[in-house]
Amino acid sequence: MKRGEKFEHLAVEVFSLISGHSAHETIKHDVMLEGYDGPRQIDVLISGKVGPFEAKTIVECKDYNKNVNVIAVDALHSKLLDVKAQKAVLVARKGFTNGAKKKAERLGISLCTLHSMEHEKWKFELEIPILIE
């Protein structure tokens, strides 16, 4: 299993729970989408119908021990434009720098913080292990 893949699977589980396993949405892990500059790897792809239109949301996962910076926001925005997606979400374990938050807000990129519940301190079960900031 590649570094960060476990975190990506956790994100897939969380987005699946949030969507309520809707028949109108599909959530896939590790997808290649064709872009203007060639194929692009997407950690999590959420696709579905919005009225008569097909909509794509791309999710990039960053399992870092530090706050994600503005460079990751820039890279995700570039990928969003390249694959013609309608929405982008950046998921981090730790959090985001102020610069990343400002840039994401300006570009319409959603930021989420997702914490794994595997730590010894977590002795109870939660149905949705997520904190969205």
XYZ file of N, CA and C in Angstrom:
399
model
N 0.851 -1.181 0.000
C 0.000 0.000 0.000
C 0.896 1.243 0.000
N 0.663 2.158 -0.934
C 1.476 3.364 -1.022
C 1.210 4.292 0.156
N 2.188 5.150 0.430
C 2.073 6.102 1.528
C 0.832 6.972 1.315
N 0.005 7.105 2.322
C -1.186 7.944 2.258
C -2.432 7.240 1.749
N -2.284 6.017 1.238
C -3.439 5.324 0.662
C -4.501 5.001 1.722
N -4.061 4.667 2.920
C -4.998 4.377 4.008
C -5.836 5.624 4.327
N -5.203 6.782 4.301
C -5.888 8.053 4.543
C -6.904 8.321 3.429
N -6.537 8.008 2.189
C -7.449 8.176 1.052
C -8.675 7.279 1.209
N -8.463 6.032 1.649
C -9.582 5.117 1.866
C -10.514 5.648 2.956
N -9.945 6.245 3.987
C -10.755 6.848 5.040
C -11.606 7.986 4.460
N -11.024 8.786 3.582
C -11.774 9.868 2.938
C -12.923 9.309 2.095
N -12.676 8.223 1.376
C -13.736 7.588 0.583
C -14.881 7.157 1.499
N -14.550 6.538 2.619
C -15.577 6.094 3.574
C -16.392 7.269 4.096
N -15.718 8.349 4.455
C -16.404 9.514 5.010
C -17.323 10.151 3.974
N -16.821 10.365 2.751
C -17.669 10.970 1.720
C -18.831 10.051 1.350
N -18.634 8.760 1.418
C -19.730 7.814 1.160
C -20.807 7.941 2.231
N -20.396 8.066 3.475
C -21.360 8.241 4.564
C -22.105 9.569 4.437
N -21.382 10.620 4.097
C -22.008 11.937 3.957
C -23.031 11.926 2.821
N -22.706 11.258 1.726
C -23.618 11.231 0.580
C -24.821 10.330 0.835
N -24.753 9.520 1.863
C -25.851 8.611 2.169
C -25.986 7.501 1.149
N -24.883 7.178 0.483
C -24.871 6.127 -0.541
C -25.953 6.383 -1.587
N -26.051 7.637 -2.003
C -27.048 8.053 -2.983
C -26.913 7.272 -4.290
N -28.041 6.928 -4.870
C -28.048 6.229 -6.154
C -27.611 7.153 -7.288
N -27.603 8.453 -7.035
C -27.248 9.432 -8.062
C -25.771 9.824 -8.026
N -25.020 9.272 -7.074
C -23.605 9.610 -6.930
C -22.753 8.350 -6.941
N -21.534 8.504 -7.468
C -20.547 7.441 -7.335
C -19.300 8.050 -6.724
N -18.670 7.292 -5.865
C -17.444 7.730 -5.204
C -16.392 6.663 -5.474
N -15.314 7.083 -6.148
C -14.273 6.146 -6.538
C -12.919 6.599 -6.015
N -12.079 5.627 -5.716
C -10.732 5.884 -5.229
C -9.721 5.691 -6.347
N -8.707 6.550 -6.390
C -7.558 6.422 -7.282
C -7.978 6.272 -8.748
N -8.498 7.355 -9.296
C -9.023 7.381 -10.657
C -8.095 8.209 -11.545
N -7.955 7.785 -12.782
C -7.228 8.580 -13.778
C -8.255 9.279 -14.664
N -8.150 10.611 -14.754
C -9.014 11.387 -15.635
C -8.157 12.036 -16.705
N -8.690 12.090 -17.886
C -7.981 12.732 -18.991
C -8.065 14.243 -18.821
N -6.931 14.892 -18.945
C -6.872 16.341 -18.865
C -6.269 16.908 -20.134
N -6.226 18.217 -20.225
C -5.632 18.868 -21.392
C -4.176 18.438 -21.589
N -3.471 18.240 -20.484
C -2.048 17.920 -20.527
C -1.761 16.432 -20.352
N -2.790 15.600 -20.512
C -2.614 14.164 -20.357
C -3.367 13.653 -19.146
N -3.212 12.372 -18.828
C -3.945 11.777 -17.703
C -3.514 12.370 -16.364
N -4.493 12.553 -15.469
C -4.238 13.090 -14.128
C -4.809 12.119 -13.100
N -4.039 11.867 -12.055
C -4.460 10.969 -10.985
C -5.317 11.751 -9.995
N -6.465 11.181 -9.633
C -7.395 11.786 -8.684
C -7.504 10.837 -7.491
N -7.260 11.345 -6.280
C -7.341 10.495 -5.084
C -8.750 9.957 -4.892
N -9.741 10.865 -4.917
C -11.143 10.479 -4.765
C -11.949 11.274 -5.786
N -12.800 10.586 -6.522
C -13.674 11.237 -7.495
C -15.115 11.006 -7.073
N -15.841 12.108 -6.921
C -17.271 12.046 -6.626
C -17.981 12.559 -7.868
N -18.782 11.718 -8.471
C -19.501 12.147 -9.671
C -20.974 11.816 -9.517
N -21.783 12.635 -10.148
C -23.219 12.410 -10.047
C -23.986 13.402 -10.883
N -25.290 13.310 -10.775
C -26.193 14.166 -11.526
C -26.666 15.323 -10.652
N -26.647 16.507 -11.257
C -27.249 17.686 -10.649
C -28.272 18.148 -11.677
N -29.527 17.788 -11.447
C -30.542 18.008 -12.468
C -30.175 17.174 -13.681
N -30.188 17.778 -14.859
C -29.834 17.016 -16.066
C -28.323 16.993 -16.345
N -27.526 17.593 -15.458
C -26.102 17.758 -15.715
C -25.255 16.783 -14.907
N -24.167 16.344 -15.515
C -23.178 15.505 -14.834
C -22.189 16.423 -14.126
N -21.899 16.167 -12.861
C -20.966 16.993 -12.093
C -19.858 16.123 -11.520
N -18.630 16.676 -11.528
C -17.464 15.971 -10.986
C -16.853 16.809 -9.870
N -16.599 16.162 -8.750
C -15.850 16.768 -7.648
C -14.590 15.941 -7.464
N -13.440 16.614 -7.488
C -12.184 15.907 -7.249
C -11.720 16.203 -5.828
N -11.195 15.179 -5.192
C -10.734 15.290 -3.810
C -9.263 14.886 -3.767
N -8.445 15.765 -3.227
C -7.015 15.508 -3.045
C -6.766 15.321 -1.548
N -6.083 14.244 -1.175
C -5.827 13.924 0.231
C -4.355 14.153 0.563
N -4.104 14.836 1.683
C -2.747 15.122 2.136
C -2.585 14.624 3.568
N -1.929 13.497 3.713
C -1.701 12.886 5.023
C -0.347 13.348 5.552
N -0.257 14.635 5.870
C 0.997 15.242 6.326
C 0.979 15.452 7.838
N 2.179 15.515 8.430
C 2.313 15.807 9.863
C 2.372 17.300 10.135
N 2.197 18.108 9.087
C 2.203 19.565 9.237
C 1.050 20.129 8.426
N 0.776 21.396 8.624
C -0.301 22.055 7.891
C 0.019 22.107 6.400
N -0.987 21.884 5.586
C -0.843 21.938 4.131
C -0.744 23.403 3.714
N 0.185 23.695 2.787
C 0.406 25.088 2.402
C -0.262 25.445 1.085
N -0.063 26.682 0.668
C -0.708 27.239 -0.520
C -0.293 26.518 -1.805
N 0.869 25.909 -1.821
C 1.327 25.189 -3.015
C 0.367 24.049 -3.357
N -0.126 23.340 -2.350
C -1.074 22.249 -2.584
C -2.399 22.778 -3.132
N -2.820 23.948 -2.665
C -4.050 24.565 -3.172
C -3.869 24.941 -4.639
N -2.730 25.543 -4.968
C -2.433 25.896 -6.363
C -2.441 24.655 -7.258
N -1.808 23.583 -6.804
C -1.729 22.353 -7.593
C -3.119 21.753 -7.812
N -3.950 21.766 -6.779
C -5.300 21.225 -6.910
C -6.138 22.084 -7.861
N -5.979 23.387 -7.786
C -6.718 24.274 -8.700
C -6.326 23.993 -10.143
N -5.046 23.788 -10.378
C -4.572 23.455 -11.721
C -5.195 22.146 -12.208
N -5.249 21.157 -11.326
C -5.834 19.864 -11.680
C -7.330 20.011 -11.960
N -8.022 20.805 -11.157
C -9.455 21.071 -11.341
C -9.731 21.605 -12.749
N -8.941 22.594 -13.154
C -9.109 23.181 -14.483
C -8.743 22.177 -15.577
N -7.698 21.408 -15.352
C -7.196 20.474 -16.347
C -8.204 19.368 -16.673
N -8.895 18.858 -15.661
C -9.832 17.749 -15.881
C -11.274 18.221 -16.029
N -11.482 19.534 -16.025
C -12.812 20.134 -16.199
C -13.804 19.669 -15.138
N -13.363 19.626 -13.891
C -14.255 19.277 -12.784
C -14.990 20.535 -12.329
N -16.116 20.349 -11.660
C -16.903 21.478 -11.187
C -16.516 21.917 -9.778
N -15.894 21.025 -9.024
C -15.572 21.328 -7.625
C -14.312 20.587 -7.221
N -13.566 21.181 -6.285
C -12.378 20.542 -5.727
C -12.417 20.643 -4.207
N -11.942 19.583 -3.560
C -11.877 19.517 -2.099
C -10.474 19.046 -1.731
N -9.864 19.735 -0.782
C -8.550 19.353 -0.278
C -8.734 18.851 1.155
N -8.328 17.611 1.387
C -8.482 16.982 2.699
C -7.109 16.801 3.319
N -6.956 17.261 4.559
C -5.683 17.142 5.266
C -5.904 16.511 6.631
N -4.870 15.872 7.131
C -4.958 15.301 8.482
C -4.694 16.364 9.540
N -3.721 17.221 9.294
C -3.304 18.187 10.307
C -4.076 19.500 10.226
N -4.139 20.091 9.045
C -4.797 21.392 8.884
C -4.173 22.149 7.728
N -4.357 23.466 7.719
C -3.936 24.297 6.597
C -3.294 25.588 7.098
N -2.326 26.093 6.349
C -1.724 27.381 6.678
C -2.731 28.480 6.359
N -2.510 29.670 6.910
C -3.398 30.801 6.630
C -3.399 31.136 5.141
N -2.234 31.065 4.520
C -2.143 31.332 3.086
C -2.968 30.353 2.275
N -2.940 29.088 2.656
C -3.734 28.068 1.961
C -5.221 28.336 2.136
N -5.624 28.732 3.337
C -7.043 29.019 3.600
C -7.528 30.196 2.761
N -6.741 31.249 2.701
C -7.130 32.430 1.920
C -7.241 32.100 0.435
N -6.247 31.389 -0.081
C -6.243 31.050 -1.505
C -7.400 30.116 -1.840
N -7.648 29.129 -1.003
C -8.739 28.182 -1.244
C -10.089 28.899 -1.251
N -10.268 29.819 -0.334
C -11.524 30.574 -0.289
C -11.706 31.387 -1.572
N -10.651 32.033 -2.017
C -10.717 32.851 -3.227
C -11.011 32.008 -4.458
N -10.483 30.773 -4.503
C -10.653 29.905 -5.659
C -11.877 28.989 -5.576
N -12.569 29.000 -4.433
C -13.750 28.141 -4.273
C -13.420 26.689 -3.989
N -12.244 26.445 -3.443
C -11.832 25.080 -3.077
C -12.185 24.849 -1.612
N -12.886 23.751 -1.342
C -13.265 23.424 0.032
C -12.106 22.743 0.736
N -11.921 23.086 2.008
C -10.870 22.490 2.837
C -11.516 21.676 3.939
N -11.036 20.459 4.129
C -11.545 19.572 5.180
C -10.379 18.991 5.956
N -10.577 18.835 7.243
C -9.590 18.170 8.083
C -10.194 16.849 8.537
N -9.465 15.783 8.297
C -9.945 14.447 8.603
C -8.940 13.771 9.514
N -9.422 13.324 10.663
C -8.545 12.680 11.639
C -8.852 11.191 11.707
N -7.823 10.396 11.674
C -7.997 8.959 11.834
C -8.400 8.661 13.276
N -9.268 7.689 13.437
C -9.744 7.336 14.776
C -8.999 6.130 15.342
N -7.809 5.843 14.823
C -7.080 4.657 15.248
C -6.216 4.893 16.483
N -6.044 6.128 16.897
C -5.181 6.427 18.028
C -5.758 5.812 19.303
N -4.884 5.427 20.197
C -5.264 4.762 21.451
C -6.238 5.600 22.284
N -6.183 6.916 22.181
C -7.055 7.787 22.979
C -8.521 7.664 22.575
N -8.789 7.204 21.359
C -10.165 7.075 20.886
C -10.686 5.704 21.302
N -11.461 5.664 22.379
C -11.952 4.393 22.911
C -13.420 4.153 22.582
N -14.052 5.065 21.898
C -15.456 4.914 21.552
C -15.587 4.967 20.035
N -16.714 4.518 19.532
C -16.914 4.482 18.086
C -17.761 5.652 17.638
N -17.383 6.220 16.498
C -18.155 7.269 15.861
C -18.571 6.764 14.487
N -19.726 7.188 14.026
C -20.154 6.764 12.695
C -19.438 7.541 11.603
N -19.143 8.816 11.847
C -18.476 9.627 10.835
C -17.274 10.302 11.484
N -16.066 9.756 11.295
C -14.878 10.326 11.928
C -14.297 11.484 11.117
N -14.972 12.666 11.158
C -14.521 13.790 10.350
C -14.752 15.104 11.075
N -13.862 16.024 10.831
C -14.026 17.392 11.310
C -13.855 18.273 10.099
N -14.886 19.023 9.737
C -14.813 19.923 8.591
C -14.699 21.337 9.115
N -13.642 22.014 8.696
C -13.425 23.388 9.138
C -13.786 24.342 8.028
